[in-house]
Amino acid sequence: MVAYVITREGIYVKRHIYNCQAGCPVESTLQIIAGKWKSVIIYHLLTGTQRFNDLQKEMPDCSRRMLALQLKELQVDGVIQKKVYPVIPVKTEYSLTKFGLTLKPVILAMEVWGKTYNQRASRQVIEN
Amino acid sequence: MVAYVITREGIYVKRHIYNCQAGCPVESTLQIIAGKWKSVIIYHLLTGTQRFNDLQKEMPDCSRRMLALQLKELQVDGVIQKKVYPVIPVKTEYSLTKFGLTLKPVILAMEVWGKTYNQRASRQVIEN
DNA sequence: CCGAATCCTATCTGATACTG
DNA sequence: CAGTATCAGATAGGATTCGG
């Protein structure tokens, strides 16, 4: 299947999409939550509405640029919604949509695993 | 934290690693299952041992090269194990390790979501 | 404060050909 | 069968600057 999708650069382009009818359900899920920071963003929004800078503080390794790009993709996918308050300086709030909330079990499963099996990653060979 | 890790090209390099003690548990999980095909590979191995070509047939959109690279990373991370039978032609079998099996709840959550909310992706604008 | 636009580089990834 | 080697184009992602 081919569809027009928004790239990380915010441009709509033609792109191959995994077959969503007969395709692997895990691949379908990845369509939505793949991306370096998407699941982390969703995780932080599970606790409620957050402003742009709140998210940034909670994800110090994610640049402002990447945060904005990933937020835009999540918004286009209908996972999150954005509320802009026309004050000066601007204030924006992000929150999960009803649809986004359906991802909760997935993100929570990731949280549980991360808390438990954190230390097992064998790729960490040398530390400094 | 800095550690020596294996890249997708199979080379060990120094790389920044998210703080694994105090860090976000979701980020920790992503350390292991992020990657274009990793969760899909784990998903297919949940049903049991698979050969290289079996996996390839189940993931037609993943090139042989990418499959090999992702398998190697998962192996280095201790998620899967590889058994090579010294016959001609060579036969290899991949299976989840005990550690890899702990990821089952995460992957199953993704499967459930994918089966249910598949069709909701709003990024699919045009189809042909 | 919340981004968008631009520039530039590192990394990823597909295609193709080759090997034990 | 199960990979690896190499190359080239595509994409990701940081730094910086600009604007409402």
Short mmCIF file of C-alpha atoms (C1' of nucleotides) in Angstrom, two decimals:
data_model
loop_
_atom_site.label_atom_id
_atom_site.label_comp_id
_atom_site.label_asym_id
_atom_site.label_seq_id
_atom_site.Cartn_x
_atom_site.Cartn_y
_atom_site.Cartn_z
CA MET A 1 0.00 0.00 0.00
CA VAL A 2 1.20 3.50 -0.77
CA ALA A 3 0.00 6.56 1.05
CA TYR A 4 0.81 10.20 1.47
CA VAL A 5 2.40 10.69 4.82
CA ILE A 6 4.09 13.50 6.68
CA THR A 7 7.83 13.15 7.06
CA ARG A 8 9.85 14.20 10.07
CA GLU A 9 10.52 17.35 8.10
CA GLY A 10 6.83 18.07 7.98
CA ILE A 11 6.46 17.42 4.26
CA TYR A 12 3.81 15.17 2.80
CA VAL A 13 5.37 12.54 0.57
CA LYS A 14 4.36 9.32 -1.05
CA ARG A 15 5.62 6.42 0.98
CA HIS A 16 5.20 2.70 1.25
CA ILE A 17 2.99 1.67 4.13
CA TYR A 18 2.86 -1.77 5.61
CA ASN A 19 -0.27 -3.59 4.62
CA CYS A 20 -2.66 -2.73 7.42
CA GLN A 21 -5.39 -5.24 6.73
CA ALA A 22 -3.53 -8.51 6.54
CA GLY A 23 -0.24 -7.22 7.95
CA CYS A 24 1.50 -8.02 11.18
CA PRO A 25 -0.25 -6.25 14.06
CA VAL A 26 3.06 -5.44 15.69
CA GLU A 27 4.13 -3.64 12.55
CA SER A 28 0.88 -1.70 12.63
CA THR A 29 1.57 -0.55 16.15
CA LEU A 30 5.05 0.47 15.17
CA GLN A 31 3.52 2.69 12.49
CA ILE A 32 2.24 4.84 15.31
CA ILE A 33 4.75 4.60 18.13
CA ALA A 34 8.01 4.05 16.29
CA GLY A 35 10.26 7.05 16.36
CA LYS A 36 12.98 7.85 18.76
CA TRP A 37 10.81 9.71 21.26
CA LYS A 38 7.17 9.01 20.56
CA SER A 39 6.54 6.39 23.20
CA VAL A 40 8.39 8.47 25.75
CA ILE A 41 6.22 11.47 24.93
CA ILE A 42 3.08 9.36 25.28
CA TYR A 43 4.41 8.02 28.58
CA HIS A 44 4.84 11.48 30.00
CA LEU A 45 1.41 12.55 28.77
CA LEU A 46 -0.23 9.60 30.55
CA THR A 47 -0.02 11.60 33.76
CA GLY A 48 -1.90 14.48 32.20
CA THR A 49 -1.55 17.64 30.18
CA GLN A 50 1.94 19.01 29.71
CA ARG A 51 3.43 22.13 28.22
CA PHE A 52 6.19 22.08 25.66
CA ASN A 53 8.84 23.04 28.14
CA ASP A 54 7.61 20.52 30.70
CA LEU A 55 8.19 17.77 28.19
CA GLN A 56 11.58 19.15 27.34
CA LYS A 57 12.67 19.11 30.95
CA GLU A 58 11.53 15.50 31.30
CA MET A 59 13.37 14.50 28.15
CA PRO A 60 16.66 16.36 28.33
CA ASP A 61 18.24 14.15 25.67
CA CYS A 62 15.62 15.13 23.12
CA SER A 63 16.38 18.38 21.32
CA ARG A 64 13.72 21.04 20.95
CA ARG A 65 13.67 20.41 17.24
CA MET A 66 13.10 16.67 17.60
CA LEU A 67 10.47 17.21 20.27
CA ALA A 68 8.55 19.55 17.97
CA LEU A 69 8.79 17.14 15.04
CA GLN A 70 7.67 14.12 17.01
CA LEU A 71 4.83 16.07 18.60
CA LYS A 72 3.65 17.12 15.16
CA GLU A 73 3.67 13.55 13.89
CA LEU A 74 1.76 12.31 16.92
CA GLN A 75 -0.74 15.09 16.39
CA VAL A 76 -1.22 14.24 12.71
CA ASP A 77 -1.74 10.62 13.70
CA GLY A 78 -4.43 11.67 16.13
CA VAL A 79 -2.60 10.42 19.18
CA ILE A 80 -2.23 13.77 20.91
CA GLN A 81 -3.96 17.12 20.75
CA LYS A 82 -2.56 20.60 21.15
CA LYS A 83 -4.21 23.58 22.76
CA VAL A 84 -2.76 27.00 22.12
CA TYR A 85 -3.51 29.87 24.46
CA PRO A 86 -3.26 33.20 22.61
CA VAL A 87 -1.36 34.96 25.34
CA ILE A 88 2.03 36.58 25.18
CA PRO A 89 4.26 34.74 25.37
CA VAL A 90 2.39 31.85 23.81
CA LYS A 91 1.34 28.95 25.99
CA THR A 92 0.63 25.53 24.56
CA GLU A 93 -0.63 22.38 26.16
CA TYR A 94 -0.37 18.85 24.89
CA SER A 95 -2.56 15.99 25.94
CA LEU A 96 -3.53 12.52 24.76
CA THR A 97 -6.63 12.11 22.66
CA LYS A 98 -9.11 9.33 23.33
CA PHE A 99 -7.33 7.41 20.61
CA GLY A 100 -3.96 8.11 22.18
CA LEU A 101 -5.19 6.78 25.50
CA THR A 102 -5.79 3.39 23.89
CA LEU A 103 -2.01 3.07 23.71
CA LYS A 104 -1.79 3.12 27.49
CA PRO A 105 -1.43 -0.67 27.92
CA VAL A 106 1.45 -0.73 25.45
CA ILE A 107 3.32 2.09 27.12
CA LEU A 108 2.69 0.71 30.59
CA ALA A 109 4.03 -2.67 29.54
CA MET A 110 7.16 -0.89 28.38
CA GLU A 111 7.37 0.96 31.69
CA VAL A 112 7.05 -2.23 33.71
CA TRP A 113 9.72 -3.97 31.69
CA GLY A 114 12.05 -1.00 31.87
CA LYS A 115 11.75 -0.82 35.64
CA THR A 116 12.43 -4.52 36.06
CA TYR A 117 14.96 -5.49 33.45
CA ASN A 118 16.80 -2.25 33.08
CA GLN A 119 20.11 -3.51 34.30
CA ARG A 120 20.28 -6.56 32.09
CA ALA A 121 21.39 -4.86 28.88
CA SER A 122 24.59 -6.68 27.99
CA ARG A 123 25.67 -4.16 25.41
CA GLN A 124 27.10 -1.94 28.09
CA VAL A 125 30.66 -3.07 28.10
CA ILE A 126 32.63 -0.15 29.44
CA GLU A 127 31.47 2.73 31.55
CA ASN A 128 33.06 6.07 32.33
CA MET B 1 26.79 7.24 30.79
CA VAL B 2 29.00 6.23 27.91
CA ALA B 3 29.40 2.66 26.74
CA TYR B 4 30.83 0.70 23.87
CA VAL B 5 27.99 -0.56 21.75
CA ILE B 6 27.60 -2.30 18.45
CA THR B 7 26.22 -0.19 15.61
CA ARG B 8 23.89 -1.40 12.89
CA GLU B 9 27.02 -1.85 10.83
CA GLY B 10 28.39 -4.30 13.35
CA ILE B 11 31.11 -2.01 14.64
CA TYR B 12 31.69 -1.34 18.30
CA VAL B 13 31.75 2.37 19.02
CA LYS B 14 31.59 4.64 21.99
CA ARG B 15 28.10 5.98 22.40
CA HIS B 16 25.99 7.87 24.87
CA ILE B 17 23.61 5.66 26.81
CA TYR B 18 20.59 6.92 28.68
CA ASN B 19 21.07 6.86 32.40
CA CYS B 20 19.77 3.46 33.34
CA GLN B 21 19.46 3.90 37.07
CA ALA B 22 17.43 7.06 37.39
CA GLY B 23 16.31 7.27 33.75
CA CYS B 24 12.90 6.89 32.25
CA PRO B 25 11.92 3.22 32.17
CA VAL B 26 10.28 3.60 28.78
CA GLU B 27 13.56 4.89 27.40
CA SER B 28 15.29 1.88 28.89
CA THR B 29 12.93 -0.44 27.10
CA LEU B 30 13.49 1.40 23.87
CA GLN B 31 17.20 0.74 24.28
CA ILE B 32 16.40 -2.89 23.61
CA ILE B 33 13.40 -2.98 21.28
CA ALA B 34 13.80 0.21 19.28
CA GLY B 35 14.90 -0.43 15.78
CA LYS B 36 12.88 -0.80 12.67
CA TRP B 37 12.34 -4.55 12.96
CA LYS B 38 13.34 -5.70 16.42
CA SER B 39 9.92 -5.97 18.00
CA VAL B 40 8.60 -7.71 14.90
CA ILE B 41 11.41 -10.26 15.08
CA ILE B 42 10.68 -10.88 18.76
CA TYR B 43 7.01 -11.22 17.94
CA HIS B 44 7.65 -13.93 15.39
CA LEU B 45 10.02 -15.74 17.74
CA LEU B 46 7.36 -15.85 20.45
CA THR B 47 5.83 -18.80 18.64
CA GLY B 48 9.10 -20.69 18.76
CA THR B 49 12.38 -21.28 17.01
CA GLN B 50 12.71 -19.94 13.49
CA ARG B 51 15.27 -20.18 10.76
CA PHE B 52 16.66 -17.17 8.95
CA ASN B 53 14.58 -17.75 5.86
CA ASP B 54 11.44 -18.36 7.90
CA LEU B 55 11.78 -14.92 9.39
CA GLN B 56 12.43 -13.41 6.01
CA LYS B 57 9.25 -14.87 4.58
CA GLU B 58 7.27 -13.50 7.51
CA MET B 59 8.81 -10.06 7.11
CA PRO B 60 8.92 -9.50 3.36
CA ASP B 61 9.48 -5.76 3.76
CA CYS B 62 12.66 -6.31 5.72
CA SER B 63 15.69 -6.85 3.52
CA ARG B 64 18.05 -9.72 4.18
CA ARG B 65 20.69 -7.21 5.14
CA MET B 66 18.51 -5.47 7.70
CA LEU B 67 17.28 -8.76 9.10
CA ALA B 68 20.85 -9.91 9.64
CA LEU B 69 21.82 -6.62 11.30
CA GLN B 70 18.85 -6.53 13.64
CA LEU B 71 19.32 -10.18 14.56
CA LYS B 72 22.93 -9.48 15.44
CA GLU B 73 21.98 -6.56 17.68
CA LEU B 74 19.32 -8.59 19.45
CA GLN B 75 21.83 -11.35 19.97
CA VAL B 76 24.44 -8.99 21.40
CA ASP B 77 21.79 -7.62 23.75
CA GLY B 78 21.06 -11.14 24.93
CA VAL B 79 17.48 -11.12 23.69
CA ILE B 80 17.85 -13.96 21.20
CA GLN B 81 20.23 -16.85 20.71
CA LYS B 82 21.48 -18.44 17.54
CA LYS B 83 22.24 -22.08 16.93
CA VAL B 84 24.28 -23.04 13.89
CA TYR B 85 24.17 -26.56 12.51
CA PRO B 86 27.39 -27.37 10.65
CA VAL B 87 25.70 -29.04 7.72
CA ILE B 88 25.84 -28.14 4.07
CA PRO B 89 24.10 -25.94 3.29
CA VAL B 90 24.32 -24.26 6.66
CA LYS B 91 21.26 -24.30 8.88
CA THR B 92 20.71 -21.75 11.65
CA GLU B 93 18.00 -21.41 14.21
CA TYR B 94 17.03 -18.34 16.17
CA SER B 95 15.11 -18.38 19.42
CA LEU B 96 14.38 -16.12 22.35
CA THR B 97 16.56 -16.36 25.42
CA LYS B 98 15.06 -16.40 28.90
CA PHE B 99 15.77 -12.69 29.00
CA GLY B 100 14.12 -12.18 25.63
CA LEU B 101 11.01 -13.96 26.85
CA THR B 102 10.57 -11.30 29.53
CA LEU B 103 9.67 -8.94 26.70
CA LYS B 104 6.61 -11.01 25.87
CA PRO B 105 4.09 -8.75 27.69
CA VAL B 106 5.38 -5.72 25.82
CA ILE B 107 5.17 -7.36 22.42
CA LEU B 108 1.76 -8.87 23.16
CA ALA B 109 0.45 -5.46 24.19
CA MET B 110 1.63 -4.17 20.84
CA GLU B 111 -0.06 -7.06 19.07
CA VAL B 112 -3.36 -6.46 20.83
CA TRP B 113 -3.31 -2.78 20.00
CA GLY B 114 -2.35 -3.41 16.41
CA LYS B 115 -5.22 -5.83 15.93
CA THR B 116 -7.73 -3.43 17.42
CA TYR B 117 -6.74 0.05 16.39
CA ASN B 118 -5.06 -0.68 13.14
CA GLN B 119 -7.49 1.19 10.96
CA ARG B 120 -7.41 4.42 12.91
CA ALA B 121 -4.16 5.80 11.55
CA SER B 122 -5.14 9.14 10.07
CA ARG B 123 -1.91 9.63 8.22
CA GLN B 124 -3.11 7.46 5.38
CA VAL B 125 -4.57 10.06 3.10
CA ILE B 126 -4.44 8.53 -0.34
CA GLU B 127 -4.25 4.92 -1.33
CA ASN B 128 -3.39 3.25 -4.61
"C1'" DC C 1 7.47 30.65 25.15
"C1'" DC C 2 6.80 27.87 21.28
"C1'" DG C 3 8.07 26.79 17.57
"C1'" DA C 4 9.56 27.04 12.01
"C1'" DA C 5 13.38 27.44 8.55
"C1'" DT C 6 17.87 26.56 7.08
"C1'" DC C 7 22.17 24.28 6.86
"C1'" DC C 8 25.06 20.56 7.45
"C1'" DT C 9 26.74 16.06 8.88
"C1'" DA C 10 26.26 11.32 10.60
"C1'" DT C 11 23.70 7.48 10.17
"C1'" DC C 12 20.67 4.38 8.02
"C1'" DT C 13 19.16 1.39 4.52
"C1'" DG C 14 18.19 -0.61 -0.14
"C1'" DA C 15 20.36 -2.71 -4.24
"C1'" DT C 16 23.55 -5.57 -5.89
"C1'" DA C 17 27.08 -8.78 -5.98
"C1'" DC C 18 29.82 -12.20 -3.61
"C1'" DT C 19 31.07 -16.34 -0.27
"C1'" DG C 20 31.56 -20.75 2.57
"C1'" DC D 1 21.18 -21.54 3.22
"C1'" DA D 2 22.72 -17.84 5.64
"C1'" DG D 3 24.86 -14.55 5.54
"C1'" DT D 4 28.84 -10.37 4.26
"C1'" DA D 5 30.91 -6.33 1.32
"C1'" DT D 6 30.45 -2.29 -0.93
"C1'" DC D 7 28.39 1.66 -2.70
"C1'" DA D 8 25.06 5.48 -3.13
"C1'" DG D 9 20.92 7.73 -2.05
"C1'" DA D 10 17.65 8.80 1.69
"C1'" DT D 11 16.79 10.05 6.23
"C1'" DA D 12 17.77 11.56 10.89
"C1'" DG D 13 19.15 14.80 13.86
"C1'" DG D 14 22.17 18.71 15.87
"C1'" DA D 15 23.22 23.77 15.75
"C1'" DT D 16 21.79 27.99 14.80
"C1'" DT D 17 18.88 31.65 13.49
"C1'" DC D 18 14.48 33.86 12.96
"C1'" DG D 19 9.51 35.08 14.12
"C1'" DG D 20 4.74 35.61 16.29
#
